[in-house]
Coordinates of C-alpha atoms in Angstrom, one line a residue:
Chain A
M1 CA 86.7 -72.8 163.5
K2 CA 89.2 -73.0 166.3
P3 CA 87.7 -74.0 169.7
P4 CA 87.9 -71.2 172.3
R5 CA 91.1 -71.3 174.5
V6 CA 90.6 -72.0 178.2
P7 CA 92.9 -70.2 180.7
D8 CA 94.9 -72.6 182.8
N9 CA 97.9 -72.4 185.1
A10 CA 100.4 -72.5 182.3
T11 CA 98.8 -69.8 180.2
E12 CA 98.5 -67.5 183.2
K13 CA 102.1 -68.1 184.3
R14 CA 103.2 -67.1 180.8
L15 CA 101.2 -63.9 180.9
D16 CA 102.7 -63.1 184.4
D17 CA 106.2 -63.7 182.9
I18 CA 105.5 -61.3 180.1
R19 CA 104.3 -58.7 182.6
E20 CA 107.4 -59.0 184.7
Q21 CA 109.7 -58.8 181.7
A22 CA 107.9 -55.8 180.4
A23 CA 108.3 -54.1 183.8
L24 CA 112.1 -54.7 183.6
G25 CA 112.2 -53.2 180.1
H26 CA 113.0 -56.2 177.9
L27 CA 110.6 -58.6 176.4
D28 CA 112.2 -61.8 174.9
A29 CA 108.9 -63.4 173.9
K30 CA 109.5 -65.8 171.1
G31 CA 105.9 -65.6 170.0
V32 CA 106.2 -62.0 168.9
R33 CA 106.1 -62.1 165.1
P34 CA 104.7 -58.8 164.0
S35 CA 103.9 -58.4 160.3
G36 CA 107.0 -57.4 158.4
S37 CA 109.4 -59.3 160.7
P38 CA 112.2 -60.1 160.7
F39 CA 113.0 -56.4 160.5
P40 CA 115.6 -55.1 158.1
E41 CA 119.0 -54.5 159.7
A42 CA 121.7 -51.9 159.1
D43 CA 125.0 -53.6 159.5
A44 CA 128.1 -54.9 157.6
E45 CA 126.2 -57.9 156.3
H46 CA 122.9 -56.3 155.2
G47 CA 124.2 -52.8 154.3
Y48 CA 121.8 -50.0 155.0
Y49 CA 118.6 -52.0 155.7
G50 CA 119.3 -54.0 152.5
L51 CA 118.5 -51.0 150.4
P52 CA 120.3 -50.8 147.0
I53 CA 123.7 -49.2 146.7
V54 CA 123.7 -48.5 143.0
K55 CA 120.8 -47.1 140.9
A56 CA 118.9 -49.3 138.5
P57 CA 119.2 -48.6 134.7
V58 CA 116.4 -46.2 133.6
W59 CA 116.4 -47.7 130.1
T60 CA 113.2 -49.1 128.7
W61 CA 112.5 -51.4 125.8
E62 CA 114.1 -49.2 123.2
V63 CA 117.7 -49.9 124.3
P64 CA 117.6 -53.7 124.2
V65 CA 115.7 -53.6 120.9
Y66 CA 118.4 -51.2 119.6
F67 CA 121.1 -53.7 120.7
F68 CA 119.3 -56.3 118.7
V69 CA 118.6 -54.2 115.6
G70 CA 122.0 -52.4 115.6
G71 CA 123.9 -55.6 116.2
A72 CA 122.2 -57.4 113.4
A73 CA 122.7 -54.5 111.0
G74 CA 126.4 -54.2 111.9
A75 CA 127.0 -57.9 111.4
S76 CA 125.1 -57.8 108.2
S77 CA 127.5 -55.2 106.7
V78 CA 130.3 -57.6 107.6
L79 CA 128.5 -60.4 105.7
A80 CA 127.9 -58.0 102.8
L81 CA 131.6 -57.2 102.4
A82 CA 132.8 -60.8 102.9
A83 CA 130.2 -62.1 100.4
Q84 CA 131.2 -59.4 97.9
L85 CA 134.9 -60.0 98.1
S86 CA 134.5 -63.8 97.8
G87 CA 132.3 -63.5 94.8
A88 CA 129.0 -64.6 96.3
P89 CA 125.7 -64.1 94.5
H90 CA 125.0 -60.4 93.9
A91 CA 121.5 -60.7 95.3
L92 CA 123.0 -61.8 98.6
V93 CA 125.4 -58.8 98.7
R94 CA 122.6 -56.4 97.9
D95 CA 120.3 -57.8 100.5
A96 CA 123.0 -57.8 103.2
R97 CA 123.8 -54.1 102.4
W98 CA 120.1 -53.2 102.6
I99 CA 119.6 -55.1 105.9
A100 CA 122.5 -53.1 107.3
A101 CA 121.2 -49.8 106.0
I102 CA 117.6 -50.4 107.2
G103 CA 118.8 -51.6 110.6
A104 CA 121.0 -48.6 111.0
A105 CA 118.2 -46.3 110.0
A106 CA 116.0 -47.8 112.7
S107 CA 118.7 -47.6 115.3
G108 CA 118.8 -43.9 115.5
P109 CA 115.1 -43.4 116.3
L110 CA 115.3 -46.1 118.9
L111 CA 118.1 -44.4 120.7
I112 CA 116.5 -41.0 120.4
L113 CA 113.2 -42.3 121.8
D114 CA 115.1 -43.6 124.9
L115 CA 116.5 -40.2 125.8
G116 CA 115.0 -38.2 128.6
R117 CA 115.2 -35.2 126.3
P118 CA 114.9 -36.5 122.7
E119 CA 115.1 -33.1 121.2
R120 CA 118.7 -32.8 122.4
F121 CA 119.9 -35.9 120.7
L122 CA 122.5 -33.9 118.7
N123 CA 124.3 -33.2 122.0
M124 CA 125.7 -36.7 121.6
L125 CA 127.9 -35.4 118.9
R126 CA 129.0 -32.4 120.9
V127 CA 132.2 -34.1 122.1
F128 CA 134.0 -37.3 121.4
K129 CA 135.0 -39.2 124.6
P130 CA 137.0 -42.4 124.1
Q131 CA 136.5 -43.2 127.8
S132 CA 132.7 -43.3 127.4
P133 CA 131.4 -46.3 125.5
M134 CA 128.1 -44.3 125.0
S135 CA 130.1 -41.6 123.2
V136 CA 132.0 -44.1 121.1
G137 CA 128.7 -45.8 120.3
A138 CA 127.0 -42.6 119.2
W139 CA 129.8 -41.7 116.8
T140 CA 130.1 -45.3 115.5
L141 CA 126.3 -45.3 114.8
S142 CA 126.6 -42.0 113.0
L143 CA 129.5 -43.3 110.8
F144 CA 127.8 -46.7 110.3
G145 CA 124.5 -45.2 109.4
T146 CA 126.0 -42.9 106.8
A147 CA 128.3 -45.6 105.3
S148 CA 125.7 -48.4 105.2
A149 CA 123.1 -46.1 103.6
A150 CA 125.7 -45.0 101.0
A151 CA 126.6 -48.6 100.3
A152 CA 123.0 -49.7 99.7
I153 CA 121.9 -46.6 97.7
G154 CA 125.2 -46.4 95.8
E155 CA 124.6 -50.0 94.6
E156 CA 121.1 -49.2 93.5
L157 CA 122.2 -46.1 91.6
G158 CA 125.0 -48.0 89.9
L159 CA 127.7 -46.0 91.6
K160 CA 129.8 -49.1 92.2
R161 CA 133.0 -47.3 93.4
I162 CA 131.2 -45.2 96.0
G163 CA 129.1 -48.2 97.0
D164 CA 132.1 -50.4 97.5
A165 CA 134.1 -47.9 99.4
A166 CA 131.1 -47.2 101.6
A167 CA 130.6 -50.9 102.1
F168 CA 134.1 -51.2 103.3
V169 CA 133.6 -48.4 105.9
A170 CA 130.3 -49.9 106.8
A171 CA 131.8 -53.3 107.6
L172 CA 134.6 -51.9 109.7
S173 CA 132.1 -49.7 111.7
G174 CA 129.6 -52.5 111.6
V175 CA 131.8 -54.9 113.5
V176 CA 132.1 -52.2 116.2
M177 CA 128.3 -51.9 116.2
A178 CA 128.0 -55.6 116.8
T179 CA 130.3 -55.7 119.8
Y180 CA 130.5 -52.3 121.5
T181 CA 127.2 -52.8 123.3
G182 CA 128.8 -55.4 125.4
V183 CA 131.4 -52.8 126.5
L184 CA 128.5 -50.4 127.1
L185 CA 127.0 -52.7 129.7
G186 CA 130.2 -54.2 130.9
A187 CA 132.0 -51.0 131.9
T188 CA 129.4 -49.9 134.4
A189 CA 128.8 -50.1 138.2
I190 CA 126.0 -52.6 137.8
P191 CA 127.5 -55.8 139.4
V192 CA 126.1 -58.4 137.0
W193 CA 127.2 -56.4 134.0
A194 CA 130.6 -55.5 135.4
A195 CA 131.3 -59.1 136.3
H196 CA 130.8 -60.0 132.6
A197 CA 132.8 -57.0 131.1
R198 CA 135.0 -59.5 129.3
T199 CA 132.4 -61.9 128.0
L200 CA 129.6 -59.5 127.0
P201 CA 131.2 -58.1 123.9
I202 CA 131.9 -61.7 122.6
H203 CA 128.3 -62.8 123.6
F204 CA 126.7 -59.8 121.9
G205 CA 128.9 -60.1 118.9
A206 CA 128.0 -63.8 118.4
S207 CA 124.3 -62.9 118.9
A208 CA 124.6 -60.1 116.3
L209 CA 126.3 -62.5 113.7
A210 CA 123.6 -65.1 114.3
S211 CA 120.8 -62.7 113.8
A212 CA 122.4 -61.2 110.6
T213 CA 122.8 -64.6 109.0
A214 CA 119.2 -65.5 110.1
V215 CA 117.7 -62.4 108.4
L216 CA 119.5 -63.3 105.2
E217 CA 118.4 -66.9 105.3
L218 CA 114.8 -65.9 106.0
R219 CA 115.0 -63.6 103.0
G220 CA 115.6 -66.8 101.0
H221 CA 119.4 -66.9 100.7
D222 CA 120.9 -70.3 101.1
A223 CA 124.7 -69.9 100.8
R224 CA 126.4 -72.6 102.8
A225 CA 128.6 -69.9 104.5
L226 CA 125.4 -68.6 106.2
N227 CA 124.8 -72.0 107.8
V228 CA 128.4 -72.3 108.8
L229 CA 128.5 -68.9 110.4
G230 CA 125.2 -69.5 112.2
L231 CA 126.7 -72.8 113.5
A232 CA 129.8 -71.0 114.8
A233 CA 127.6 -68.3 116.5
A234 CA 125.4 -71.0 118.1
I235 CA 128.5 -72.7 119.4
V236 CA 129.7 -69.5 121.1
E237 CA 126.2 -68.9 122.5
T238 CA 126.0 -72.4 123.8
S239 CA 129.3 -72.0 125.6
M240 CA 128.1 -68.7 127.0
G241 CA 125.1 -70.5 128.4
V242 CA 127.3 -73.2 130.0
E243 CA 129.4 -70.4 131.6
I244 CA 126.3 -68.7 133.0
E245 CA 124.9 -71.9 134.4
S246 CA 128.2 -72.9 136.1
D247 CA 128.6 -69.4 137.6
K248 CA 127.4 -69.8 141.2
S249 CA 128.4 -66.3 142.4
V250 CA 125.9 -64.0 144.2
T251 CA 126.7 -61.4 141.6
S252 CA 125.4 -63.6 138.8
E253 CA 122.2 -64.7 140.5
P254 CA 119.9 -62.5 138.3
L255 CA 121.1 -64.6 135.4
R256 CA 119.8 -67.8 137.0
Y257 CA 116.9 -66.9 139.3
G258 CA 113.6 -65.1 139.1
A259 CA 112.0 -63.6 136.0
T260 CA 115.3 -62.4 134.7
G261 CA 116.9 -65.8 135.0
T262 CA 114.0 -67.3 133.1
T263 CA 114.4 -64.7 130.4
I264 CA 118.1 -65.3 130.1
R265 CA 117.6 -69.0 129.9
I266 CA 114.9 -68.8 127.3
G267 CA 117.1 -66.4 125.2
G268 CA 120.0 -68.7 125.7
F269 CA 118.1 -71.8 124.6
F270 CA 116.9 -70.1 121.4
S271 CA 120.4 -68.7 120.7
G272 CA 122.6 -71.7 121.6
P273 CA 121.6 -75.4 121.9
L274 CA 118.5 -75.2 119.6
P275 CA 120.0 -73.5 116.6
L276 CA 123.2 -75.6 117.2
A277 CA 121.2 -78.8 116.7
L278 CA 119.1 -77.4 113.9
R279 CA 122.2 -76.1 112.0
L280 CA 123.8 -79.6 112.2
L281 CA 120.6 -81.0 110.7
G282 CA 120.7 -78.0 108.3
I283 CA 123.7 -79.3 106.5
R284 CA 121.2 -81.6 104.7
S285 CA 117.9 -80.0 105.4
K286 CA 116.7 -76.6 104.2
R287 CA 113.8 -76.7 106.6
A288 CA 116.1 -77.1 109.6
R289 CA 118.2 -74.2 108.4
R290 CA 115.1 -72.0 108.3
A291 CA 114.0 -73.1 111.8
A292 CA 117.5 -72.4 113.1
A293 CA 117.4 -68.9 111.6
A294 CA 114.0 -68.1 113.2
S295 CA 115.2 -69.5 116.6
A296 CA 118.5 -67.5 116.6
L297 CA 116.7 -64.3 115.7
L298 CA 114.2 -64.8 118.5
G299 CA 117.0 -65.8 120.9
S300 CA 119.0 -62.7 120.1
L301 CA 116.2 -60.4 120.9
I302 CA 115.2 -62.2 124.1
T303 CA 118.9 -62.3 125.2
R304 CA 119.3 -58.5 125.0
L305 CA 116.0 -57.9 126.8
G306 CA 117.2 -60.4 129.5
W307 CA 120.5 -58.7 130.1
I308 CA 118.9 -55.3 130.6
E309 CA 116.4 -56.7 133.0
A310 CA 119.1 -58.7 134.8
G311 CA 121.0 -55.4 135.3
K312 CA 117.9 -53.9 136.9
A313 CA 117.6 -56.8 139.3
S314 CA 121.3 -56.7 140.0
A315 CA 121.2 -53.0 141.0
K316 CA 118.6 -53.8 143.6
D317 CA 120.8 -56.3 145.4
P318 CA 123.5 -54.7 147.6
R319 CA 125.2 -58.0 148.6
P320 CA 127.9 -58.1 145.8
L321 CA 129.0 -54.6 146.8
L322 CA 129.3 -55.3 150.5
D323 CA 132.3 -57.6 150.4
Chain B
M1 CA 140.9 -21.8 142.9
A2 CA 141.2 -24.1 145.8
V3 CA 139.7 -27.6 145.8
T4 CA 136.9 -27.7 148.3
G5 CA 135.2 -30.6 150.1
F6 CA 132.6 -31.8 152.6
L7 CA 133.6 -33.5 155.8
T8 CA 130.4 -35.0 157.2
D9 CA 131.0 -36.0 160.8
S10 CA 128.3 -38.5 161.8
T11 CA 129.3 -38.4 165.5
L12 CA 127.9 -34.8 165.6
C13 CA 124.8 -35.5 163.5
I14 CA 121.5 -35.3 165.4
G15 CA 119.3 -36.4 162.5
C16 CA 117.4 -33.1 162.3
K17 CA 117.4 -33.2 158.4
A18 CA 118.0 -29.4 158.2
C19 CA 120.5 -30.2 155.5
E20 CA 117.8 -31.9 153.4
V21 CA 115.4 -29.0 153.9
A22 CA 118.1 -26.3 153.1
C23 CA 119.2 -28.2 150.0
K24 CA 115.7 -28.6 148.7
E25 CA 114.9 -24.9 149.3
W26 CA 118.1 -23.4 147.8
N27 CA 118.2 -25.7 144.8
D28 CA 114.5 -25.8 144.3
V29 CA 114.4 -29.6 144.2
P30 CA 110.9 -31.2 143.8
D31 CA 109.5 -33.7 146.3
D32 CA 110.8 -37.2 146.4
G33 CA 107.7 -39.1 147.3
F34 CA 105.5 -39.2 150.5
V35 CA 106.2 -42.6 152.0
W36 CA 106.6 -44.0 155.4
S37 CA 109.4 -46.5 155.1
G38 CA 109.3 -48.1 158.6
L39 CA 113.1 -48.0 158.5
S40 CA 113.9 -46.1 161.7
Y41 CA 113.2 -42.4 161.1
D42 CA 114.4 -42.5 157.5
N43 CA 111.6 -41.7 155.0
T44 CA 113.9 -40.4 152.4
L45 CA 115.7 -43.7 151.9
A46 CA 118.3 -42.9 149.3
L47 CA 120.0 -40.1 147.4
G48 CA 118.5 -39.6 143.9
H49 CA 117.3 -37.3 141.2
S50 CA 115.4 -35.2 143.8
T51 CA 117.4 -35.9 146.9
Y52 CA 120.9 -34.4 147.1
R53 CA 121.3 -34.7 150.9
H54 CA 119.9 -37.8 152.7
V55 CA 120.1 -38.4 156.5
K56 CA 120.6 -42.1 157.3
F57 CA 119.3 -43.5 160.6
V58 CA 121.3 -46.5 161.6
E59 CA 119.8 -48.5 164.5
R60 CA 122.0 -51.3 165.7
Q61 CA 123.6 -53.1 168.6
P62 CA 126.4 -51.2 170.2
Q63 CA 130.0 -51.9 171.0
A64 CA 130.2 -52.0 174.8
G65 CA 131.7 -49.0 176.5
C66 CA 131.8 -46.7 173.5
G67 CA 130.9 -43.1 174.0
G68 CA 128.6 -43.6 177.0
N69 CA 126.4 -46.3 175.4
S70 CA 126.0 -49.2 177.7
A71 CA 125.7 -52.7 176.1
E72 CA 122.0 -53.1 177.1
R73 CA 120.9 -50.3 174.8
M74 CA 121.0 -50.1 171.1
T75 CA 122.8 -47.3 169.3
W76 CA 121.1 -44.8 167.0
E77 CA 123.5 -43.2 164.6
F78 CA 122.7 -40.5 162.1
S79 CA 124.7 -39.6 159.0
S80 CA 124.0 -37.1 156.3
D81 CA 124.9 -38.7 152.9
V82 CA 125.7 -36.7 149.8
C83 CA 127.3 -37.0 146.3
K84 CA 130.9 -38.1 146.9
H85 CA 132.4 -35.9 144.2
C86 CA 134.8 -38.6 143.4
G87 CA 138.4 -38.1 142.4
N88 CA 137.8 -40.4 139.4
A89 CA 134.0 -39.8 138.8
G90 CA 132.2 -42.6 137.0
C91 CA 129.3 -40.3 135.9
L92 CA 131.7 -37.7 134.5
E93 CA 133.7 -40.3 132.5
A94 CA 130.5 -41.9 131.1
C95 CA 128.7 -38.7 130.1
P96 CA 128.6 -38.7 126.2
T97 CA 127.5 -35.1 125.9
G98 CA 130.1 -33.4 128.1
S99 CA 127.3 -32.2 130.3
I100 CA 129.0 -33.5 133.4
V101 CA 132.2 -31.5 134.1
R102 CA 134.7 -31.0 136.9
T103 CA 134.5 -27.5 138.2
E104 CA 137.2 -25.1 139.4
F105 CA 136.4 -26.2 142.9
G106 CA 137.1 -29.8 142.1
S107 CA 133.5 -30.8 142.3
V108 CA 131.5 -32.8 139.7
F109 CA 128.7 -30.7 138.2
V110 CA 125.9 -31.6 135.7
Q111 CA 125.2 -28.8 133.3
P112 CA 121.4 -28.9 133.0
D113 CA 121.4 -27.0 129.7
I114 CA 123.5 -29.8 128.0
C115 CA 122.2 -33.1 129.5
N116 CA 119.9 -35.0 127.1
G117 CA 118.9 -37.7 129.6
C118 CA 120.7 -40.7 128.0
G119 CA 120.9 -42.3 131.5
Y120 CA 124.5 -43.7 131.1
C121 CA 125.7 -41.8 134.2
V122 CA 123.0 -43.5 136.3
V123 CA 124.6 -47.0 135.7
S124 CA 128.1 -45.6 136.0
C125 CA 128.0 -44.2 139.6
P126 CA 129.4 -46.7 142.1
F127 CA 127.3 -45.0 144.9
G128 CA 123.9 -44.8 143.3
V129 CA 123.8 -41.0 143.6
I130 CA 122.8 -39.6 140.2
D131 CA 119.5 -40.5 138.6
R132 CA 117.1 -39.3 135.8
R133 CA 114.1 -37.3 136.9
P134 CA 111.2 -38.9 135.2
D135 CA 109.0 -35.9 134.6
D136 CA 112.0 -33.7 133.5
G137 CA 114.0 -36.3 131.6
R138 CA 117.4 -35.0 132.7
A139 CA 119.9 -36.4 135.2
F140 CA 120.3 -34.6 138.6
K141 CA 122.5 -34.8 141.6
C142 CA 124.2 -32.6 144.2
T143 CA 125.6 -29.5 142.6
F144 CA 127.9 -28.9 145.5
C145 CA 126.1 -25.5 145.4
Y146 CA 128.3 -24.5 142.5
D147 CA 126.2 -21.2 142.3
R148 CA 126.8 -20.4 145.9
Q149 CA 130.5 -21.3 145.8
K150 CA 131.0 -19.1 142.8
A151 CA 129.5 -16.3 144.9
G152 CA 131.9 -17.1 147.7
A153 CA 129.3 -18.7 149.9
E154 CA 129.3 -22.2 151.5
P155 CA 126.9 -24.8 150.3
A156 CA 123.3 -24.5 151.7
C157 CA 123.5 -27.8 153.7
A158 CA 126.7 -26.9 155.5
K159 CA 125.4 -23.5 156.3
A160 CA 122.1 -24.8 157.7
C161 CA 123.7 -27.6 159.8
P162 CA 123.1 -26.7 163.5
T163 CA 125.8 -29.0 165.0
G164 CA 128.8 -28.6 162.7
S165 CA 128.3 -32.1 161.5
I166 CA 128.6 -30.9 157.9
L167 CA 131.9 -29.1 157.5
F168 CA 132.8 -27.3 154.3
G169 CA 136.2 -26.0 153.4
K170 CA 139.4 -26.6 151.5
L171 CA 139.9 -30.3 150.9
D172 CA 143.4 -30.6 152.4
E173 CA 142.4 -28.7 155.5
L174 CA 139.3 -30.9 156.0
E175 CA 141.4 -34.0 155.7
A176 CA 143.8 -32.8 158.4
A177 CA 140.7 -31.8 160.5
A178 CA 139.3 -35.3 160.1
D179 CA 142.5 -36.9 161.4
R180 CA 142.5 -34.6 164.4
R181 CA 138.8 -35.4 165.1
I182 CA 139.4 -39.2 164.9
A183 CA 142.3 -38.9 167.4
Q184 CA 140.1 -36.9 169.7
L185 CA 137.2 -39.5 169.4
H186 CA 139.5 -42.4 170.0
E187 CA 140.9 -40.6 173.1
A188 CA 137.4 -40.2 174.3
G189 CA 136.9 -43.9 174.0
M190 CA 134.9 -44.0 170.8
N191 CA 137.2 -46.5 169.2
D192 CA 134.9 -47.6 166.5
A193 CA 135.0 -44.1 164.8
T194 CA 136.6 -44.3 161.4
I195 CA 137.1 -42.1 158.3
W196 CA 135.5 -43.4 155.1
N197 CA 137.4 -42.0 152.1
P198 CA 138.3 -44.7 149.4
K199 CA 141.7 -43.3 148.5
E200 CA 143.2 -46.7 147.8
T201 CA 140.6 -47.8 145.2
S202 CA 140.2 -46.7 141.6
V203 CA 137.8 -44.0 142.8
G204 CA 140.9 -42.2 143.9
G205 CA 139.4 -40.6 147.0
T206 CA 136.3 -38.5 147.3
H207 CA 135.8 -34.8 147.9
A208 CA 132.9 -35.5 150.2
F209 CA 134.1 -37.9 152.9
F210 CA 132.7 -39.1 156.2
I211 CA 133.4 -39.9 159.8
V212 CA 131.2 -42.8 160.9
R213 CA 131.0 -45.2 163.9
G214 CA 131.3 -48.9 163.3
D215 CA 131.5 -50.6 159.9
P216 CA 130.8 -48.0 157.1
R217 CA 128.9 -50.8 155.2
A218 CA 126.1 -50.3 157.6
Y219 CA 125.7 -46.9 155.9
N220 CA 125.8 -48.4 152.4
L221 CA 129.4 -47.0 152.1
P222 CA 131.2 -49.9 150.2
R223 CA 134.7 -50.8 151.3
S224 CA 136.1 -51.0 147.8
P225 CA 134.1 -48.9 145.4
E226 CA 135.5 -48.9 141.9
V227 CA 135.1 -46.5 139.0
P228 CA 133.7 -48.4 136.0
T229 CA 136.4 -47.0 133.6
R230 CA 138.8 -49.5 135.1
L231 CA 136.9 -52.2 133.2
L232 CA 137.3 -50.5 129.8
K233 CA 140.6 -52.1 128.9
Q234 CA 139.5 -55.7 129.4
S235 CA 136.1 -55.1 127.8
W236 CA 137.4 -53.3 124.7
S237 CA 140.1 -56.0 124.4
A238 CA 137.4 -58.7 124.3
A239 CA 135.4 -56.6 121.8
A240 CA 138.5 -56.3 119.6
V241 CA 139.0 -60.1 119.7
A242 CA 135.3 -60.7 119.0
A243 CA 135.3 -58.2 116.1
S244 CA 138.5 -59.7 114.5
V245 CA 137.1 -63.2 114.8
M246 CA 133.8 -62.2 113.3
L247 CA 135.6 -60.5 110.3
A248 CA 137.9 -63.5 109.8
A249 CA 135.1 -66.1 110.2
A250 CA 132.9 -64.3 107.7
F251 CA 135.6 -64.0 105.1
A252 CA 136.7 -67.6 105.7
A253 CA 133.2 -69.0 105.5
F254 CA 132.3 -67.2 102.3
S255 CA 135.7 -67.8 100.6
L256 CA 135.7 -71.5 101.4
S257 CA 132.1 -72.3 100.6
Q258 CA 131.5 -70.4 97.5
G259 CA 129.8 -72.3 94.8
N260 CA 127.1 -73.8 97.0
A261 CA 124.7 -70.9 96.8
G262 CA 121.1 -71.7 96.1
V263 CA 120.5 -68.4 94.3
P264 CA 121.9 -68.2 90.8
P265 CA 125.1 -66.2 90.6
A266 CA 124.9 -62.7 89.2
G267 CA 128.4 -61.3 89.2
P268 CA 131.2 -62.4 86.8
A269 CA 133.5 -63.3 89.7
A270 CA 131.0 -65.8 91.1
S271 CA 130.6 -67.6 87.7
R272 CA 134.4 -67.7 87.2
R273 CA 134.9 -69.4 90.6
R274 CA 132.1 -71.8 89.8
G275 CA 133.7 -72.7 86.6
V276 CA 137.0 -73.5 88.3
R277 CA 135.2 -76.0 90.6

């Protein structure tokens, strides 16, 4: 316990000073530190008391999970077509088509669940607006869902022509599925997303390719092409991580600090350097290839969650918009 | 039909919040939370899904000699914020359902019977105006009293404003009025009064614009707001590159490495290739 203070000349002089200042209407006492101080200011530097300028995304877990599932499905349809045209094992083509179809089938419900009015989901197809990435995405998913289902089912029913034609359409729409989500985030008013409008489509595309190859490998397929493509994706993801780490701007702080920074870094580690190393080992070792696949799959999911959360953090910070 | 606008003149605002009340009453807007913010007299804090007018209270150090304020006293400015009804509106461009439209009055309007609450307008507004109402599921913002305008009446906030701080009228006439008002204020010695209307940015000017004193950033009015559609070209270009590379890489990887598959080949094409090697 603190000993009781004893009044002396100095303490009493100070109290007299405070009284005189108060009588003149201005206290400059340094010791005044009320709870909550320093108080928020409204000026050019802090904006309006440091309050956010833009609104945070209202999206919950369904959207990043959709980015992950839809991206993997889209890239899987690309792998299906490439494998089919280059004469890869039939089982690989069949599985890739089914992964695309099942992923597309799961994507719709995820997006509908996220709507504020799910029963009105068909309004998405009321108009087509090329200037809205959300509209482009809704139409792409509709096309991709139909084509990827037809490709997988056509194959099962022995309707080779229909299946192959549908697989072609699925691959072309699938490659849009794998990349458009980067545009969806990039072309917004959220500072950290807008600052990466050019890199996000590449980042998400690589992430989608990595997860598609990973699902096929974990299903037991061992084509060398899968390891090569996984390696290429891991290289892109590693360079993305380097870019994020070397970006010291205020706008990109949510990618490096706080809970969102941690999420982005964990996602980046499992998407980039770790699978990169494992894939190099995987040239000889099947076990390393499996580990790389699991890592890339996990990294892809965490990365998408991280970017959505980083957007929410970015919206709360007015500084990038006060230049 | 003439394009209409709002000129909100902060130098006339007394912070009474009659505009907030009138807006809530006419538009039947639910409460926006019961909080004491501690930020001057502002307990509304921001525009949002249930706040279409918001009076800001800016407390700050003055510029000496302006408008009768002496340097020893702080200034206390009030400004009623509202949806800007942008010339190039981010929310309108982003809306995938066509729920958000431009009306015959030039304003930006959300059709509540179409909106499915996708939330893309929320992240596309450079001013943080539109938001999704959690218990309703749809997005809401200032309607510019579209219903009242159709009936030939002025918006509720403008009608209720007791000081003429919120002016409603034809946009071009308001812009001329703002220029006259600024000249008048400067003549009176209020040299820090400025017009905020981002005409030189990609937003392309706003139909609701403001006269404020000092730096508009103190009111969270950015100097160079941009409509997100300006990023579409570079972002889609990157997507096109990524897509092309992915297709090319997939075909190259499979064509070049065929024959190393661990699963036995099933198709005749695969065995033929294998035979060649």
